[in-house]
CSV table of C-alpha atoms in Angstrom, one decimal:
chain,number,residue,atom,x,y,z
A,257,MET,CA,-1.8,-18.6,96.7
A,258,THR,CA,-1.7,-18.5,92.8
A,259,LEU,CA,-3.7,-20.7,90.6
A,260,GLY,CA,-4.6,-22.7,93.6
A,261,LEU,CA,-0.9,-23.3,94.4
A,262,PRO,CA,1.3,-22.0,97.3
A,263,GLY,CA,3.8,-19.3,96.6
A,264,SER,CA,7.5,-19.6,96.2
A,265,ASP,CA,8.1,-18.4,99.8
A,266,VAL,CA,6.0,-21.3,101.2
A,267,LEU,CA,7.9,-23.8,99.0
A,268,ALA,CA,11.2,-22.4,100.2
A,269,ALA,CA,10.3,-23.0,103.8
A,270,ARG,CA,9.4,-26.6,103.0
A,271,HIS,CA,12.7,-27.1,101.2
A,272,ALA,CA,14.6,-25.7,104.2
A,273,ARG,CA,12.8,-28.2,106.6
A,274,THR,CA,13.5,-31.1,104.3
A,275,ARG,CA,17.2,-30.2,103.9
A,276,SER,CA,17.6,-29.9,107.7
A,277,ALA,CA,16.0,-33.4,108.1
A,278,LEU,CA,18.3,-34.8,105.4
A,279,GLU,CA,21.4,-33.5,107.2
A,280,ALA,CA,20.1,-34.9,110.5
A,281,LYS,CA,19.7,-38.3,109.0
A,282,GLY,CA,23.1,-38.3,107.2
A,283,LEU,CA,21.5,-38.2,103.8
A,284,GLU,CA,22.8,-36.2,100.9
A,285,ALA,CA,19.6,-36.4,98.8
A,286,LEU,CA,16.1,-37.8,98.7
A,287,ILE,CA,14.4,-39.3,95.7
A,288,VAL,CA,10.7,-38.4,95.9
A,289,THR,CA,8.3,-40.5,93.9
A,290,THR,CA,5.0,-40.1,95.8
A,291,PRO,CA,2.8,-37.7,93.7
A,292,ALA,CA,1.4,-35.8,96.7
A,293,ASN,CA,4.9,-35.3,98.1
A,294,ILE,CA,6.2,-34.0,94.7
A,295,ARG,CA,3.3,-31.5,94.6
A,296,TYR,CA,4.0,-30.5,98.2
A,297,LEU,CA,7.7,-29.7,97.4
A,298,ALA,CA,7.5,-28.5,93.8
A,299,ASN,CA,3.9,-27.5,92.9
A,300,HIS,CA,4.0,-30.2,90.2
A,301,ILE,CA,0.5,-31.6,89.7
A,302,GLY,CA,1.1,-34.0,86.8
A,303,THR,CA,0.4,-37.7,87.0
A,304,ALA,CA,4.0,-38.6,86.4
A,305,GLY,CA,7.3,-37.1,87.6
A,306,THR,CA,10.2,-37.8,90.0
A,307,LEU,CA,11.9,-35.2,92.3
A,308,ILE,CA,15.4,-35.2,93.6
A,309,ILE,CA,16.1,-32.8,96.4
A,310,THR,CA,19.7,-32.5,97.7
A,311,LEU,CA,21.3,-30.3,100.4
A,312,THR,CA,21.7,-27.6,97.7
A,313,ASP,CA,19.7,-28.5,94.7
A,314,ILE,CA,16.2,-29.5,93.6
A,315,GLN,CA,15.5,-31.3,90.3
A,316,LEU,CA,12.2,-32.4,88.7
A,317,LEU,CA,12.2,-35.2,86.1
A,318,VAL,CA,9.3,-34.9,83.7
A,319,ASP,CA,8.5,-36.0,80.2
A,320,PHE,CA,7.3,-33.9,77.3
A,321,ARG,CA,3.7,-33.9,78.5
A,322,TYR,CA,4.5,-31.7,81.4
A,323,LYS,CA,7.5,-29.6,80.4
A,324,GLU,CA,5.6,-26.6,79.1
A,325,ALA,CA,3.3,-26.5,82.1
A,326,VAL,CA,6.2,-26.6,84.5
A,327,ARG,CA,8.0,-23.8,82.6
A,328,ALA,CA,4.9,-21.7,82.7
A,329,ARG,CA,4.5,-22.2,86.4
A,330,GLN,CA,8.1,-21.3,86.9
A,331,ASP,CA,7.2,-17.8,85.5
A,332,SER,CA,4.5,-17.3,88.1
A,333,PRO,CA,4.4,-16.5,91.8
A,334,ALA,CA,4.0,-20.3,92.4
A,335,ALA,CA,7.4,-21.0,91.0
A,336,CYS,CA,9.5,-23.7,92.8
A,337,PRO,CA,12.6,-22.0,94.1
A,338,GLY,CA,15.9,-23.2,92.4
A,339,LEU,CA,14.1,-25.9,90.4
A,340,ARG,CA,16.0,-27.5,87.6
A,341,LEU,CA,14.1,-29.4,84.9
A,342,TYR,CA,15.4,-32.7,83.7
A,343,ASP,CA,14.0,-34.0,80.5
A,344,VAL,CA,12.8,-37.6,80.5
A,345,SER,CA,13.0,-38.7,76.9
A,346,ASP,CA,12.4,-42.4,77.5
A,347,SER,CA,12.3,-44.2,80.8
A,348,TYR,CA,11.9,-42.4,84.1
A,349,ASP,CA,14.1,-44.9,85.9
A,350,GLU,CA,16.9,-44.5,83.3
A,351,ALA,CA,16.6,-40.7,83.6
A,352,LEU,CA,16.8,-41.1,87.4
A,353,VAL,CA,20.0,-43.1,87.2
A,354,SER,CA,21.5,-40.5,84.9
A,355,ALA,CA,20.4,-37.5,87.0
A,356,THR,CA,21.8,-39.0,90.2
A,357,MET,CA,25.1,-39.9,88.6
A,358,ALA,CA,25.4,-36.2,87.5
A,359,SER,CA,25.0,-35.2,91.1
A,360,PRO,CA,27.7,-35.3,93.8
A,361,ALA,CA,25.1,-36.9,96.3
A,362,ARG,CA,25.9,-40.5,96.9
A,363,VAL,CA,24.0,-41.3,100.1
A,364,ILE,CA,20.5,-41.1,98.9
A,365,GLY,CA,17.1,-41.7,100.6
A,366,ILE,CA,14.1,-43.3,98.9
A,367,GLU,CA,10.5,-43.4,99.9
A,368,ALA,CA,10.3,-47.1,100.9
A,369,GLY,CA,6.5,-47.0,101.1
A,370,HIS,CA,6.1,-46.0,97.5
A,371,LEU,CA,9.1,-47.2,95.4
A,372,THR,CA,8.6,-50.8,94.7
A,373,VAL,CA,11.2,-53.5,95.5
A,374,ALA,CA,11.5,-54.3,91.8
A,375,ARG,CA,12.4,-50.7,91.0
A,376,GLN,CA,14.8,-50.5,93.9
A,377,GLU,CA,16.6,-53.6,92.7
A,378,TRP,CA,16.8,-52.4,89.1
A,379,LEU,CA,18.2,-49.0,90.2
A,380,MET,CA,20.8,-50.6,92.4
A,381,ARG,CA,21.9,-53.0,89.7
A,382,THR,CA,22.2,-50.2,87.2
A,383,TRP,CA,24.1,-47.9,89.5
A,384,GLN,CA,26.5,-50.8,90.4
A,385,SER,CA,27.0,-51.7,86.7
A,386,ARG,CA,28.0,-48.1,86.1
A,387,SER,CA,30.2,-47.8,89.2
A,388,ALA,CA,28.1,-44.9,90.5
A,389,GLY,CA,29.0,-45.5,94.1
A,390,VAL,CA,25.4,-44.8,95.2
A,391,THR,CA,24.2,-46.0,98.6
A,392,LEU,CA,20.4,-46.2,99.0
A,393,ARG,CA,18.7,-45.8,102.4
A,394,SER,CA,15.0,-46.4,103.0
A,395,THR,CA,13.0,-43.7,104.6
A,396,LYS,CA,9.5,-43.7,106.1
A,397,ARG,CA,7.2,-40.7,106.6
A,398,PHE,CA,10.0,-38.3,105.6
A,399,ILE,CA,7.8,-35.8,103.8
A,400,GLU,CA,4.6,-37.0,105.3
A,401,ARG,CA,5.5,-35.9,108.8
A,402,PHE,CA,5.9,-32.4,107.5
A,403,ARG,CA,2.6,-32.6,105.6
A,404,ALA,CA,0.8,-33.6,108.8
A,405,VAL,CA,1.2,-30.1,110.2
A,406,LYS,CA,-0.4,-27.7,107.8
A,407,ASP,CA,1.0,-24.2,107.1
A,408,ALA,CA,-1.1,-21.1,106.9
A,409,ALA,CA,-1.7,-21.5,103.1
A,410,GLU,CA,-2.9,-25.0,103.5
A,411,VAL,CA,-5.2,-24.2,106.4
A,412,ARG,CA,-6.9,-21.5,104.4
A,413,VAL,CA,-7.7,-23.9,101.6
A,414,LEU,CA,-8.8,-26.7,104.0
A,415,ARG,CA,-11.1,-24.3,105.9
A,416,ASP,CA,-12.7,-23.2,102.6
A,417,ALA,CA,-13.0,-26.8,101.4
A,418,ALA,CA,-14.7,-27.8,104.6
A,419,GLN,CA,-17.2,-24.9,104.6
A,420,ARG,CA,-18.3,-25.6,101.0
A,421,LEU,CA,-19.6,-28.9,102.2
A,422,THR,CA,-22.5,-27.2,104.0
A,423,ALA,CA,-24.3,-26.5,100.7
A,424,VAL,CA,-23.6,-29.9,99.4
A,425,ALA,CA,-24.9,-31.5,102.6
A,426,GLY,CA,-28.2,-29.6,102.2
A,427,THR,CA,-28.7,-30.8,98.7
A,428,ALA,CA,-27.7,-34.4,99.6
A,429,ILE,CA,-30.2,-34.6,102.5
A,430,GLU,CA,-33.0,-33.0,100.4
A,431,SER,CA,-32.5,-35.7,97.8
A,432,VAL,CA,-33.1,-38.6,100.3
A,433,ARG,CA,-36.6,-40.1,100.0
A,434,SER,CA,-38.4,-43.4,99.9
A,435,GLY,CA,-38.2,-44.9,96.4
A,436,ILE,CA,-34.9,-43.4,95.2
A,437,ALA,CA,-31.9,-45.6,94.6
A,438,GLU,CA,-28.6,-45.1,96.4
A,439,ARG,CA,-26.8,-44.5,93.1
A,440,GLU,CA,-29.2,-41.7,92.3
A,441,VAL,CA,-28.5,-39.9,95.6
A,442,ALA,CA,-24.8,-40.3,94.9
A,443,ALA,CA,-25.2,-38.7,91.5
A,444,VAL,CA,-27.0,-35.7,93.2
A,445,ILE,CA,-24.2,-35.3,95.7
A,446,GLU,CA,-21.4,-35.4,93.0
A,447,THR,CA,-23.2,-32.9,90.9
A,448,ALA,CA,-23.5,-30.7,94.0
A,449,LEU,CA,-19.8,-31.0,94.7
A,450,ARG,CA,-19.0,-29.7,91.2
A,451,ARG,CA,-21.5,-26.9,91.6
A,452,ALA,CA,-19.8,-25.9,94.9
A,453,GLY,CA,-16.5,-25.4,93.1
A,454,TYR,CA,-14.7,-28.6,93.9
A,455,GLU,CA,-12.5,-30.1,91.1
A,456,ARG,CA,-13.7,-33.6,91.8
A,457,PRO,CA,-15.0,-35.9,94.6
A,458,ALA,CA,-12.3,-36.7,97.1
A,459,PHE,CA,-13.3,-40.4,97.1
A,460,ASP,CA,-16.1,-42.6,95.8
A,461,THR,CA,-19.3,-41.2,97.4
A,462,ILE,CA,-20.9,-43.4,100.0
A,463,VAL,CA,-24.7,-43.7,100.1
A,464,ALA,CA,-25.5,-46.7,102.3
A,465,SER,CA,-29.1,-47.4,103.2
A,466,GLY,CA,-30.9,-49.8,105.5
A,467,PRO,CA,-28.8,-52.9,106.2
A,468,ASN,CA,-26.1,-51.5,103.9
A,469,SER,CA,-25.5,-48.7,106.4
A,470,ALA,CA,-23.9,-51.3,108.7
A,471,LEU,CA,-21.1,-51.6,106.1
A,472,PRO,CA,-18.6,-48.7,106.7
A,473,HIS,CA,-17.3,-48.6,103.1
A,474,HIS,CA,-20.4,-49.6,101.2
A,475,ARG,CA,-20.5,-47.9,97.8
A,476,ALA,CA,-23.7,-46.5,96.4
A,477,GLY,CA,-25.6,-49.3,94.5
A,478,ASP,CA,-29.0,-50.1,93.1
A,479,ARG,CA,-30.8,-50.6,96.4
A,480,VAL,CA,-33.9,-48.4,96.7
A,481,LEU,CA,-34.4,-46.5,99.9
A,482,HIS,CA,-37.4,-47.5,102.1
A,483,ALA,CA,-39.3,-46.0,105.0
A,484,SER,CA,-37.5,-46.4,108.3
A,485,ASP,CA,-34.1,-46.9,106.6
A,486,LEU,CA,-31.0,-45.3,108.2
A,487,VAL,CA,-28.9,-43.8,105.4
A,488,VAL,CA,-25.2,-42.9,105.7
A,489,LEU,CA,-24.1,-40.1,103.4
A,490,ASP,CA,-20.3,-39.8,103.2
A,491,PHE,CA,-18.8,-37.5,100.7
A,492,GLY,CA,-16.0,-34.9,100.1
A,493,GLY,CA,-14.5,-32.7,97.5
A,494,VAL,CA,-11.0,-31.7,96.3
A,495,LEU,CA,-10.4,-27.9,96.3
A,496,ASP,CA,-7.1,-26.6,95.0
A,497,GLY,CA,-5.7,-30.1,95.6
A,498,TYR,CA,-6.9,-30.4,99.2
A,499,CYS,CA,-9.5,-32.8,100.5
A,500,SER,CA,-12.6,-32.4,102.6
A,501,ASP,CA,-14.7,-35.1,104.1
A,502,LEU,CA,-18.1,-35.2,105.8
A,503,THR,CA,-20.6,-37.8,106.9
A,504,ARG,CA,-24.1,-37.5,108.2
A,505,THR,CA,-26.7,-40.2,108.9
A,506,VAL,CA,-30.4,-39.5,108.1
A,507,SER,CA,-33.6,-41.5,108.4
A,508,VAL,CA,-36.2,-42.1,105.7
A,509,GLY,CA,-39.4,-41.3,107.6
A,510,ASN,CA,-39.6,-41.7,111.3
A,511,PRO,CA,-36.6,-43.6,112.8
A,512,SER,CA,-37.1,-46.6,115.0
A,513,PRO,CA,-36.1,-46.5,118.7
A,514,GLU,CA,-33.0,-48.5,117.9
A,515,ALA,CA,-32.0,-46.0,115.2
A,516,ARG,CA,-32.4,-43.2,117.6
A,517,ARG,CA,-30.4,-45.0,120.2
A,518,LEU,CA,-27.5,-45.7,117.8
A,519,HIS,CA,-27.5,-42.1,116.5
A,520,ALA,CA,-27.6,-40.5,120.0
A,521,ALA,CA,-24.7,-42.8,121.1
A,522,ASP,CA,-22.6,-42.0,118.1
A,523,ARG,CA,-23.2,-38.2,118.4
A,524,ASP,CA,-22.1,-38.4,122.1
A,525,ALA,CA,-19.0,-40.3,121.1
A,526,GLN,CA,-18.1,-37.8,118.4
A,527,ALA,CA,-18.6,-34.9,120.8
A,528,ALA,CA,-16.3,-36.6,123.4
A,529,ALA,CA,-13.6,-37.1,120.7
A,530,ILE,CA,-13.8,-33.5,119.6
A,531,ASP,CA,-13.5,-32.3,123.2
A,532,ALA,CA,-10.3,-34.4,123.5
A,533,VAL,CA,-8.6,-32.6,120.6
A,534,LYS,CA,-5.9,-30.2,121.9
A,535,PRO,CA,-2.1,-29.8,121.6
A,536,GLY,CA,-0.2,-32.4,123.6
A,537,ALA,CA,-3.0,-34.9,123.5
A,538,THR,CA,-2.4,-38.0,121.4
A,539,THR,CA,-4.3,-39.6,118.6
A,540,ALA,CA,-5.0,-42.5,120.9
A,541,ASP,CA,-6.5,-40.1,123.5
A,542,VAL,CA,-8.9,-38.9,120.9
A,543,ASP,CA,-9.8,-42.3,119.7
A,544,GLY,CA,-10.2,-43.6,123.3
A,545,ALA,CA,-12.6,-40.7,124.1
A,546,ALA,CA,-15.0,-41.8,121.4
A,547,ARG,CA,-14.5,-45.5,122.1
A,548,GLN,CA,-15.3,-45.2,125.8
A,549,VAL,CA,-18.6,-43.5,125.1
A,550,LEU,CA,-19.7,-46.2,122.8
A,551,ILE,CA,-18.6,-48.9,125.2
A,552,GLY,CA,-20.7,-47.2,127.9
A,553,HIS,CA,-23.7,-47.4,125.5
A,554,GLY,CA,-23.0,-51.2,125.0
A,555,LEU,CA,-21.7,-50.5,121.5
A,556,GLY,CA,-18.0,-51.1,121.9
A,557,GLU,CA,-18.1,-54.1,119.5
A,558,ALA,CA,-20.1,-52.1,117.0
A,559,PHE,CA,-17.2,-49.6,116.5
A,560,GLY,CA,-14.5,-51.5,114.5
A,561,HIS,CA,-12.6,-48.8,112.7
A,562,GLY,CA,-10.5,-45.8,113.7
A,563,THR,CA,-11.9,-42.5,114.9
A,564,GLY,CA,-10.3,-40.4,112.1
A,565,HIS,CA,-7.7,-39.7,109.5
A,566,GLY,CA,-5.6,-36.8,108.4
A,567,LEU,CA,-6.7,-34.6,105.5
A,568,GLY,CA,-4.6,-32.8,103.0
A,569,LEU,CA,-3.4,-33.5,99.5
A,570,ASP,CA,-4.6,-37.1,100.2
A,571,VAL,CA,-8.0,-37.8,101.7
A,572,HIS,CA,-6.3,-40.4,104.0
A,573,GLU,CA,-3.0,-39.2,105.4
A,574,GLU,CA,-1.3,-38.5,108.7
A,575,PRO,CA,-2.2,-38.4,111.5
A,576,ARG,CA,-4.1,-41.6,111.9
A,577,VAL,CA,-6.6,-41.3,114.8
A,578,SER,CA,-7.0,-44.9,116.0
A,579,LYS,CA,-6.2,-47.3,118.8
A,580,PRO,CA,-2.5,-47.9,119.3
A,581,ARG,CA,-1.1,-50.5,117.0
A,582,SER,CA,2.4,-51.8,116.3
A,583,ASP,CA,2.3,-50.2,112.8
A,584,VAL,CA,0.4,-47.0,113.9
A,585,PRO,CA,1.9,-45.7,117.2
A,586,PRO,CA,0.1,-42.8,118.8
A,587,GLU,CA,1.1,-39.3,117.6
A,588,ARG,CA,1.1,-36.2,119.7
A,589,LEU,CA,-1.2,-33.5,118.4
A,590,GLU,CA,0.3,-30.2,117.2
A,591,PRO,CA,-1.3,-27.0,116.1
A,592,GLY,CA,-1.9,-27.1,112.4
A,593,MET,CA,-2.9,-30.7,112.2
A,594,VAL,CA,-6.2,-31.3,110.3
A,595,PHE,CA,-8.1,-34.6,110.5
A,596,THR,CA,-11.6,-36.1,110.7
A,597,ILE,CA,-13.5,-37.2,113.7
A,598,GLU,CA,-15.9,-40.0,112.6
A,599,PRO,CA,-16.8,-42.7,115.1
A,600,GLY,CA,-19.4,-45.2,113.9
A,601,ALA,CA,-21.8,-47.7,115.4
A,602,TYR,CA,-22.9,-50.6,113.1
A,603,VAL,CA,-25.3,-53.4,113.7
A,604,ALA,CA,-25.2,-56.2,111.1
A,605,GLY,CA,-28.6,-56.8,109.4
A,606,PHE,CA,-30.1,-53.6,110.9
A,607,GLY,CA,-28.0,-50.6,110.0
A,608,GLY,CA,-25.4,-48.2,111.2
A,609,VAL,CA,-24.6,-44.6,112.0
A,610,ARG,CA,-21.5,-42.5,111.3
A,611,ILE,CA,-21.1,-38.8,112.0
A,612,GLU,CA,-18.0,-37.1,110.7
A,613,ASP,CA,-16.5,-33.6,110.8
A,614,ASP,CA,-13.1,-32.1,109.9
A,615,VAL,CA,-11.2,-30.4,112.7
A,616,LEU,CA,-8.1,-28.2,113.0
A,617,VAL,CA,-5.8,-28.4,116.0
A,618,THR,CA,-5.3,-24.9,117.3
A,619,GLU,CA,-3.0,-23.4,120.0
A,620,THR,CA,-5.7,-23.8,122.7
A,621,GLY,CA,-7.9,-26.7,121.4
A,622,CYS,CA,-9.5,-27.3,118.1
A,623,GLU,CA,-11.7,-25.6,115.5
A,624,VAL,CA,-14.4,-27.6,113.8
A,625,LEU,CA,-14.1,-26.7,110.1
A,626,THR,CA,-17.3,-28.3,108.9
A,627,SER,CA,-20.6,-26.7,109.9
A,628,VAL,CA,-23.6,-29.1,109.3
A,629,PRO,CA,-26.1,-29.9,112.1
A,630,ARG,CA,-25.4,-33.3,113.6
A,631,ASP,CA,-29.0,-34.2,114.6
A,632,LEU,CA,-30.8,-37.1,113.1
A,633,ARG,CA,-32.6,-35.6,110.1
A,634,VAL,CA,-35.9,-37.2,109.1
A,635,CYS,CA,-36.3,-37.2,105.4
A,636,ARG,CA,-39.4,-37.9,103.2
């Protein structure tokens, strides 16, 4: 890794996989517009850019804000092999039309989940008006399915990112006390993330206390913590572009019997899900392992979200660890996949518990990357 980016050899392997997939689908090129996918293939970390990868060529379209940064990176070990730079002087879409017309590729894939219908229609009208002979084909999960299985360089970063959460968790838990506001605890956590070396939080930090802890995506607000509150602390950081994610639930003062019951059930559910992670198992198997434990505790209806999500350049990516759905079919686990295990149990008006760790699928099972005790910590 150089400057937090994978080396040219890693990118070359990614290009080879992409080109093999293009050929298998009868495509001559792929227009990549998803920022994380552009970074994955070209090490471009700007907020704007378009990538065109063909069977023989790779071209990055950027405007003046990024040209010098790209050129400097091309003189480093993190250079993108074979990259050609295309100057965007005005409109990205106009530049894309011109760049594709200069290429022999005519059967071109697009990322249907990212390129809007309006942009697709404009591109097709413009190509047709210029007799370009371009045929567009929609693709889904084209690069994402490669990103779901991490290479060695990515695993090293994700392992480091997960381990750094230990110190952050210690600071977070120490800050929890009666009389402090949720927003103040979140500020402590985000300062600790920076101190631990993360570039930024991976998402809006969740500090959910008392009845708010029954809201899975509650954001830290002005509510003041009180004795006997359950407090869900959910936070993560971005390290060298890769996301980590951790959740622990603590109690302000001595927890009630109901709080202990919820926490014990959720801890058992998470343990069952972690035990289910191994090559060949499916995401539905992992979700089902957690769900069956909570059902056995009479809390099946209290668990309404999925058991986990992939981690990588995005904080929510593939694989999705959830019940089978028509739009999210089960995926078979492979070594190199990294995702969260985070079942929850939520009782409206009372509170909730969520316990979350990051795991890596190995050749024989799984490695838990995060290392923070899962017991119900009693705070001041």
